[in-house]
Coordinates of C-alpha atoms and ligand atoms in Angstrom, one line a residue:
M1 CA -3.4 16.0 27.9
N2 CA -5.9 13.2 27.4
P3 CA -9.1 13.7 29.4
A4 CA -10.0 11.1 32.0
P5 CA -11.9 8.2 30.4
D6 CA -15.2 9.1 32.0
A7 CA -15.0 12.7 30.6
R8 CA -15.4 11.3 27.0
A9 CA -18.3 9.7 25.3
A10 CA -18.5 6.0 26.0
T11 CA -20.8 5.2 23.1
A12 CA -20.4 5.2 19.3
D13 CA -22.2 3.8 16.3
V14 CA -18.9 2.5 14.9
V15 CA -15.6 1.9 16.7
V16 CA -12.6 1.4 14.4
V17 CA -9.5 -0.1 15.8
G18 CA -6.4 1.1 13.9
S19 CA -5.7 4.5 12.2
G20 CA -3.9 3.1 9.1
I21 CA -5.4 3.4 5.7
V22 CA -7.8 0.6 6.2
G23 CA -9.1 2.0 9.5
L24 CA -9.3 5.5 8.0
G25 CA -11.3 4.0 5.1
A26 CA -13.7 2.4 7.6
A27 CA -14.1 5.7 9.4
Y28 CA -14.6 7.6 6.1
A29 CA -17.3 5.0 5.1
A30 CA -19.1 5.4 8.4
V31 CA -19.0 9.2 8.8
R32 CA -20.3 9.6 5.2
R33 CA -23.4 7.7 6.5
G34 CA -23.9 10.3 9.2
L35 CA -22.7 7.9 11.9
R36 CA -20.9 8.7 15.2
V37 CA -17.4 7.2 14.8
I38 CA -14.5 6.7 17.2
V39 CA -11.1 5.6 15.9
V40 CA -8.8 4.1 18.6
D41 CA -5.1 3.7 18.0
R42 CA -2.3 3.0 20.5
T43 CA 0.1 5.3 18.7
D44 CA -0.2 9.1 18.6
G45 CA -1.0 9.2 14.8
P46 CA -0.7 6.9 11.8
S47 CA 2.8 5.4 12.0
G48 CA 2.4 1.9 10.6
A49 CA 2.7 0.5 7.1
T50 CA 0.4 3.4 5.9
I51 CA 3.2 6.0 6.3
R52 CA 6.1 3.7 5.4
N53 CA 5.3 2.7 1.8
F54 CA 6.0 4.1 -1.6
G55 CA 2.7 6.0 -1.9
H56 CA 2.1 4.0 -5.1
L57 CA -1.6 3.3 -5.8
C58 CA -1.0 0.5 -8.2
I59 CA -4.4 -0.1 -9.6
G60 CA -3.8 -1.3 -13.1
A61 CA -1.5 -4.1 -11.9
Q62 CA -4.3 -5.8 -9.9
T63 CA -6.8 -8.4 -10.9
G64 CA -10.0 -9.9 -9.4
E65 CA -11.0 -8.8 -5.9
A66 CA -7.9 -6.6 -5.6
R67 CA -8.8 -4.8 -8.8
R68 CA -12.4 -4.2 -7.6
Y69 CA -11.2 -2.7 -4.3
A70 CA -8.5 -0.7 -6.2
D71 CA -11.0 0.8 -8.6
L72 CA -13.2 1.9 -5.7
S73 CA -10.2 3.2 -3.8
R74 CA -9.2 5.2 -6.8
E75 CA -12.4 7.2 -6.6
L76 CA -12.0 7.6 -2.8
W77 CA -8.4 8.7 -3.0
L78 CA -9.2 11.4 -5.6
R79 CA -12.1 12.7 -3.5
L80 CA -10.1 12.6 -0.3
S81 CA -7.2 14.4 -1.9
A82 CA -9.4 17.2 -3.2
D83 CA -11.3 17.5 0.1
A84 CA -8.5 17.0 2.6
G85 CA -6.0 18.9 0.4
F86 CA -3.0 16.6 0.1
W87 CA -0.7 15.9 -2.9
L88 CA -1.8 13.1 -5.2
R89 CA -1.2 12.8 -8.9
E90 CA -2.8 10.9 -11.7
S91 CA 0.6 9.9 -13.0
G92 CA 0.0 6.3 -14.1
T93 CA 3.0 4.1 -13.6
L94 CA 6.1 3.6 -15.8
V95 CA 7.7 0.2 -16.3
A96 CA 11.3 -0.1 -17.5
A97 CA 12.0 -3.3 -19.5
R98 CA 15.7 -4.4 -19.7
H99 CA 15.1 -7.8 -21.4
D100 CA 12.8 -9.1 -24.1
D101 CA 11.1 -11.4 -21.7
E102 CA 10.0 -8.3 -19.7
L103 CA 8.6 -6.8 -22.9
A104 CA 6.8 -10.1 -23.6
V105 CA 5.0 -9.9 -20.3
L106 CA 4.0 -6.2 -20.9
E107 CA 2.9 -6.9 -24.4
A108 CA 0.7 -9.8 -23.3
A109 CA -0.9 -7.6 -20.7
S110 CA -1.3 -4.6 -23.0
L111 CA -3.3 -6.7 -25.5
H112 CA -5.9 -7.4 -22.8
E113 CA -8.6 -4.7 -23.1
D114 CA -9.2 -2.6 -20.0
P115 CA -12.1 -0.2 -20.2
R116 CA -10.7 1.9 -17.4
G117 CA -7.4 2.5 -19.2
G118 CA -4.9 -0.1 -20.0
I119 CA -1.2 -0.6 -20.5
R120 CA 0.5 1.3 -23.4
M121 CA 3.8 -0.1 -24.7
L122 CA 6.7 2.4 -25.0
D123 CA 9.8 2.0 -27.1
A124 CA 13.1 2.7 -25.6
D125 CA 13.4 6.3 -26.8
E126 CA 9.9 7.2 -25.5
L127 CA 10.7 5.6 -22.1
L128 CA 14.0 7.5 -21.9
R129 CA 12.3 10.8 -22.7
L130 CA 9.9 10.2 -19.8
A131 CA 12.2 8.6 -17.2
P132 CA 15.7 9.8 -16.4
L133 CA 17.3 6.4 -16.9
R134 CA 20.7 5.3 -18.4
R135 CA 20.2 4.2 -22.0
E136 CA 22.4 1.1 -21.6
G137 CA 20.2 -2.0 -21.2
I138 CA 16.8 -0.4 -21.7
V139 CA 14.8 -2.2 -24.4
G140 CA 11.5 -0.5 -23.9
G141 CA 8.8 -0.3 -21.4
A142 CA 5.1 0.6 -20.7
H143 CA 2.8 3.1 -19.1
I144 CA 0.0 1.8 -16.9
A145 CA -2.7 4.5 -17.2
T146 CA -4.9 4.1 -14.1
D147 CA -2.4 4.5 -11.3
L148 CA -2.0 7.3 -8.8
Q149 CA 0.9 8.5 -6.6
T150 CA 0.7 10.2 -3.2
D151 CA 3.1 11.1 -0.4
P152 CA 2.0 8.5 2.3
R153 CA 3.2 10.5 5.3
A154 CA 1.4 13.7 4.2
A155 CA -1.7 11.9 3.0
A156 CA -2.3 9.9 6.3
G157 CA -2.0 13.0 8.4
A158 CA -4.3 15.1 6.2
I159 CA -6.9 12.4 6.1
V160 CA -7.0 12.2 9.9
T161 CA -7.4 16.0 10.1
H162 CA -10.2 15.9 7.5
L163 CA -12.1 13.1 9.2
A164 CA -11.8 14.9 12.5
A165 CA -13.3 17.9 10.9
L166 CA -16.2 15.7 9.6
G167 CA -16.8 14.6 13.2
V168 CA -14.8 11.5 13.6
E169 CA -13.2 11.2 17.1
F170 CA -9.7 10.0 17.3
R171 CA -8.5 8.4 20.5
F172 CA -4.7 8.1 20.1
R173 CA -2.3 6.6 22.6
T174 CA -5.1 4.2 23.6
A175 CA -4.7 0.5 23.0
V176 CA -7.6 -1.8 22.5
T177 CA -7.2 -4.8 24.8
A178 CA -10.4 -6.9 24.2
L179 CA -13.5 -7.1 22.1
A180 CA -17.0 -8.3 23.2
A181 CA -20.4 -8.1 21.5
G182 CA -21.3 -4.4 21.5
R183 CA -18.2 -3.3 23.5
V184 CA -14.6 -2.4 22.9
D185 CA -12.2 -2.4 25.9
T186 CA -9.4 0.0 25.8
T187 CA -6.6 1.2 28.1
R188 CA -8.7 4.3 28.8
G189 CA -12.0 2.5 29.5
A190 CA -14.7 0.7 27.6
I191 CA -16.8 2.0 24.6
S192 CA -20.2 0.7 23.8
T193 CA -20.8 0.4 20.1
E194 CA -23.2 -0.9 17.5
H195 CA -20.5 -1.9 15.1
T196 CA -16.7 -2.7 15.6
V197 CA -14.2 -2.7 12.8
V198 CA -10.7 -4.2 13.5
A199 CA -8.0 -2.8 11.1
V200 CA -4.8 -3.5 12.9
N201 CA -2.7 -5.0 10.1
H202 CA -0.3 -7.7 11.2
D203 CA -1.0 -7.1 14.9
I204 CA -4.2 -9.1 14.5
D205 CA -2.3 -11.9 16.1
Q206 CA -2.2 -9.8 19.3
L207 CA -5.9 -9.0 19.4
L208 CA -7.5 -11.9 17.7
P209 CA -4.9 -14.7 17.7
E210 CA -7.4 -17.5 16.6
I211 CA -8.2 -15.6 13.4
A212 CA -4.5 -14.9 12.8
E213 CA -3.6 -18.5 13.3
R214 CA -6.4 -19.9 11.2
R215 CA -5.5 -17.6 8.4
G216 CA -1.8 -18.2 8.7
I217 CA -1.0 -14.5 9.1
Q218 CA 2.7 -13.6 9.5
R219 CA 4.7 -10.4 9.4
C220 CA 6.4 -9.4 6.2
A221 CA 9.2 -6.9 6.9
L222 CA 10.5 -4.6 4.2
D223 CA 13.6 -2.5 4.1
M224 CA 13.4 1.0 2.4
I225 CA 15.5 4.0 1.7
R226 CA 14.8 7.6 0.9
A227 CA 17.7 9.3 -0.9
A228 CA 18.7 12.7 -2.3
V229 CA 19.3 12.3 -6.0
S230 CA 20.5 14.4 -9.0
L231 CA 18.4 13.3 -12.0
R232 CA 18.5 15.0 -15.4
H233 CA 14.8 15.6 -14.9
S234 CA 12.2 14.5 -12.3
L235 CA 10.5 11.1 -12.5
P236 CA 6.9 11.8 -13.7
A237 CA 5.4 8.6 -12.2
P238 CA 6.3 5.6 -10.0
L239 CA 8.8 3.4 -11.8
L240 CA 8.6 -0.5 -11.8
T241 CA 11.0 -3.0 -13.2
G242 CA 10.9 -6.7 -14.2
W243 CA 11.3 -7.5 -10.5
S244 CA 7.9 -5.8 -9.9
L245 CA 6.1 -7.6 -12.8
V246 CA 6.6 -11.0 -11.1
R247 CA 4.8 -9.8 -8.0
Y248 CA 1.6 -8.2 -9.2
G249 CA -1.6 -10.2 -10.0
R250 CA -2.2 -8.6 -13.3
F251 CA 1.1 -10.1 -14.6
A252 CA 1.7 -13.1 -12.3
D253 CA -1.8 -14.6 -12.2
A254 CA -3.8 -13.4 -15.3
P255 CA -4.1 -16.3 -17.8
E256 CA -2.6 -14.2 -20.7
T257 CA 0.5 -13.3 -18.8
A258 CA 1.1 -16.1 -16.2
Q259 CA 3.4 -18.1 -18.5
P260 CA 5.7 -15.4 -19.7
T261 CA 5.8 -14.1 -16.2
A262 CA 6.9 -17.5 -14.9
R263 CA 9.7 -17.6 -17.5
L264 CA 10.7 -14.0 -16.5
R265 CA 10.9 -15.0 -12.8
E266 CA 13.0 -18.1 -13.6
R267 CA 15.5 -15.9 -15.6
L268 CA 15.7 -13.2 -13.0
H269 CA 16.3 -15.7 -10.2
A270 CA 18.9 -17.6 -12.2
E271 CA 20.8 -14.5 -13.1
R272 CA 20.6 -12.7 -9.8
P273 CA 20.3 -15.1 -6.9
D274 CA 21.5 -12.4 -4.6
L275 CA 18.5 -10.2 -5.4
A276 CA 16.1 -13.1 -5.4
A277 CA 17.3 -14.0 -1.9
L278 CA 16.2 -10.5 -0.8
D279 CA 12.8 -11.1 -2.5
L280 CA 13.4 -7.8 -4.2
N281 CA 10.8 -5.6 -5.8
Q282 CA 13.0 -3.0 -7.5
M283 CA 10.9 0.1 -7.7
Y284 CA 11.0 3.8 -7.2
T285 CA 8.8 6.8 -6.4
Q286 CA 9.9 10.4 -6.3
L287 CA 8.4 12.8 -3.8
P288 CA 7.5 16.4 -4.4
D289 CA 10.7 17.5 -2.6
G290 CA 12.8 15.6 -5.2
S291 CA 13.9 12.8 -2.9
L292 CA 13.6 9.2 -4.2
I293 CA 12.0 6.3 -2.3
I294 CA 13.9 3.2 -3.1
G295 CA 13.0 -0.4 -2.2
D296 CA 12.2 -2.9 -1.3
S297 CA 13.2 -6.3 0.2
H298 CA 10.8 -8.8 1.9
A299 CA 11.4 -11.1 4.8
T300 CA 8.5 -13.1 6.3
A301 CA 8.3 -14.4 9.9
T302 CA 5.9 -14.5 12.8
T303 CA 8.1 -12.0 14.6
T304 CA 10.2 -9.7 12.4
S305 CA 13.9 -9.6 13.1
P306 CA 15.0 -6.2 14.4
F307 CA 18.3 -6.5 12.5
Q308 CA 18.3 -5.2 9.0
P309 CA 21.1 -6.7 7.0
E310 CA 23.1 -4.1 5.0
A311 CA 22.9 -6.4 1.9
A312 CA 19.5 -5.1 1.0
F313 CA 20.5 -1.4 1.3
S314 CA 23.7 -2.0 -0.7
A315 CA 21.7 -3.7 -3.4
F316 CA 19.1 -0.9 -3.6
L317 CA 21.8 1.7 -4.1
A318 CA 23.8 -0.3 -6.6
E319 CA 20.7 -1.1 -8.7
A320 CA 19.4 2.5 -8.5
E321 CA 22.7 3.8 -9.7
A322 CA 22.9 1.3 -12.5
L323 CA 19.3 2.1 -13.7
F324 CA 19.1 5.9 -13.3
D325 CA 21.4 8.4 -15.1
M326 CA 22.7 9.9 -11.9
P327 CA 25.7 10.0 -9.5
A328 CA 25.5 7.9 -6.4
P329 CA 22.4 8.7 -4.3
R330 CA 22.9 10.2 -0.8
V331 CA 20.9 8.3 1.7
L332 CA 18.6 10.5 3.8
E333 CA 16.6 7.8 5.7
R334 CA 16.4 4.0 6.1
W335 CA 13.5 2.3 7.7
Q336 CA 11.6 -1.0 8.0
G337 CA 7.9 -1.4 7.2
V338 CA 5.8 -4.3 8.1
Y339 CA 2.5 -5.7 6.6
A340 CA 0.3 -8.7 7.3
K341 CA 1.0 -11.6 5.0
G342 CA -1.4 -14.5 4.5
S343 CA -2.1 -17.1 1.9
T344 CA -4.8 -14.9 0.3
E345 CA -4.7 -11.2 -0.7
F346 CA -7.3 -10.1 1.9
L347 CA -8.7 -11.0 5.2
V348 CA -12.4 -10.2 5.6
E349 CA -14.0 -12.0 8.6
R350 CA -16.6 -11.5 11.3
G351 CA -15.2 -12.3 14.7
D352 CA -17.3 -14.3 17.4
D353 CA -18.0 -10.9 19.0
G354 CA -19.4 -9.6 15.7
A355 CA -16.5 -7.3 14.9
L356 CA -15.6 -6.9 11.2
V357 CA -12.0 -7.8 10.7
L358 CA -10.2 -6.3 7.7
A359 CA -6.7 -6.5 6.4
A360 CA -4.8 -6.5 3.1
T361 CA -2.7 -9.6 3.5
T362 CA -0.2 -8.8 0.8
G363 CA 1.6 -5.5 0.1
I364 CA -1.2 -3.7 -1.8
G365 CA -3.1 -2.2 1.1
M366 CA -2.4 1.4 0.1
T367 CA -3.9 0.7 -3.3
T368 CA -6.9 -1.3 -2.0
G369 CA -7.5 -0.3 1.6
L370 CA -10.1 2.4 1.1
G371 CA -12.1 0.3 -1.2
L372 CA -11.7 -2.8 1.0
A373 CA -13.3 -0.8 3.9
E374 CA -16.0 0.9 1.8
E375 CA -17.2 -2.3 0.2
N376 CA -17.1 -4.6 3.2
L377 CA -18.6 -2.2 5.8
T378 CA -21.5 -1.5 3.4
A379 CA -22.1 -5.2 2.9
A380 CA -21.5 -6.3 6.5
F381 CA -23.6 -3.6 8.2
G382 CA -26.3 -3.5 5.5
W383 CA -25.7 0.2 4.7
A384 CA -27.2 2.2 1.9
P385 CA -24.8 4.1 -0.5
A386 CA -23.0 7.0 1.2
L387 CA -25.0 10.2 1.8
E388 CA -24.7 12.5 -1.2
G389 CA -23.0 15.8 -0.7
T390 CA -21.1 14.7 2.3
S391 CA -17.4 14.8 1.4
Ligands
FAD401 C1 7.6 -0.7 3.0 C2 6.3 -0.9 2.5 C3 6.0 -0.5 1.2 C4 4.7 -0.7 0.7 N1 4.4 -0.2 -0.5 C5 3.1 -0.1 -0.9 C6 2.7 0.5 -2.1 O1 3.5 1.3 -2.7 N2 1.4 0.4 -2.5 C7 0.5 -0.3 -1.8 O2 -0.7 -0.4 -2.2 N3 0.8 -0.8 -0.6 C8 2.1 -0.8 -0.2 N4 2.4 -1.4 1.0 C9 1.3 -2.0 1.8 C10 0.5 -1.0 2.6 O3 1.3 0.0 3.1 C11 -0.3 -1.7 3.7 O4 -1.0 -2.8 3.2 C12 -1.3 -0.8 4.3 O5 -0.7 0.5 4.7 C13 -1.9 -1.5 5.6 O6 -2.8 -0.5 6.2 P1 -3.4 -0.9 7.6 O7 -4.3 0.2 7.9 O8 -4.0 -2.3 7.5 O9 -2.2 -1.0 8.6 P2 -1.3 0.1 9.4 O10 -1.0 1.3 8.6 O11 -0.1 -0.7 9.9 O12 -2.2 0.5 10.6 C14 -2.5 -0.4 11.6 C15 -2.8 0.4 12.9 O13 -3.3 -0.4 13.9 C16 -2.8 0.0 15.2 N5 -3.0 -1.0 16.2 C17 -2.6 -2.3 16.1 N6 -3.0 -3.0 17.2 C18 -3.8 -2.1 18.0 C19 -4.5 -2.2 19.2 N7 -4.6 -3.3 19.9 N8 -5.1 -1.1 19.7 C20 -5.0 0.1 19.0 N9 -4.4 0.3 17.8 C21 -3.7 -0.8 17.3 C22 -1.4 0.3 14.9 O14 -0.8 1.2 15.9 C23 -1.5 1.0 13.5 O15 -1.5 2.4 13.6 C24 3.7 -1.3 1.5 C25 4.0 -1.7 2.8 C26 5.2 -1.5 3.3 C27 5.5 -1.9 4.7

């Protein structure tokens, strides 16, 4: 049972609103500076986008600001995994190419030097040795070295437990209703604080509607499946396809790849308008229990439709069966995830009340969220580097 509001401390150095990966990153940054941190979330544990994704930490496919946050996140993910004791692997990412134009994009990207580990081209035989795919249609692929994979449901819970052990107080089943300078109002009383961080993902339009409207934030709803599969061997890394290449900055925006990627998008959309209408990112991650996460579709609106058309799920299963050398997958779970979508990749703002507002405003918050929080809290609050020896 939650204690009465007045039985709990009503002051903190840092109050974080939201216990998703961005809020957890903010709490981690603050507690490593020896600060007293309270995380407030209206749910009884992380249950937003942070537990609904692929667990794909897709570092090598980012550019610019996203790559900077992703590189910093990578260090933080590795450290958290070791200290909090959750599964995470330095798997890299595999990309399956089924057309020469997909190889052309990968080749253009692979020629670009990346000191932190780049993209290595694979011929069809090598890819087929690594990934349990059908031979038909595969023309080659690539391995992106820097990427990581985790199980998002297990990771989020373990990070909460670890942060609580470091001294972070979590106030779950408590909604934040208003922010003022030095104060956070919640459904269980007010908290006085030196710093406030808002990390509420798409629900920023509920708490700070002016910022959401000015930044054009909408909700992007994604359908997902987890299925039991019989593969000839397990998938050693997240697997992307041509439908993924057209989405990520490293391929879609970088000068050396933008043109071949535009041609690839044109061909995919002309050949498969049904999949283009779903705004498909055909990709897969296999969890330690052997089940396969399959996704995903994208539908953007201010309010998400609660109705999930079967077309997306049917397409996921048909495409998975065509790509992998396996009998029909058996669906274990279907769900919808939502993330904030804006015209830029990130929202970093100071509200009128002084709160630092952070969100990944495209679908890469699991990859970038820890670094987004670390870098921006340090800059906004004028902090020194984190205390050494505090993990
Ligand atoms: C299906 C899907 C697949 C994805 N795949 C990937 C992937 O493979 N790799 C990748 O990098 N990214 C992926 N993403 C994106 C990534 O999951 C998100 O960008 C990231 O998890 C967002 O984290 P967050 O902390 O901002 O939000 P969330 O995890 O949604 O957390 C926000 C929290 O704020 C709380 N909250 C909101 N309002 C209030 C309030 N007023 N008071 C108290 N609490 C409040 C909510 O309860 C929630 O717990 C995917 C997203 C989805 C949906």
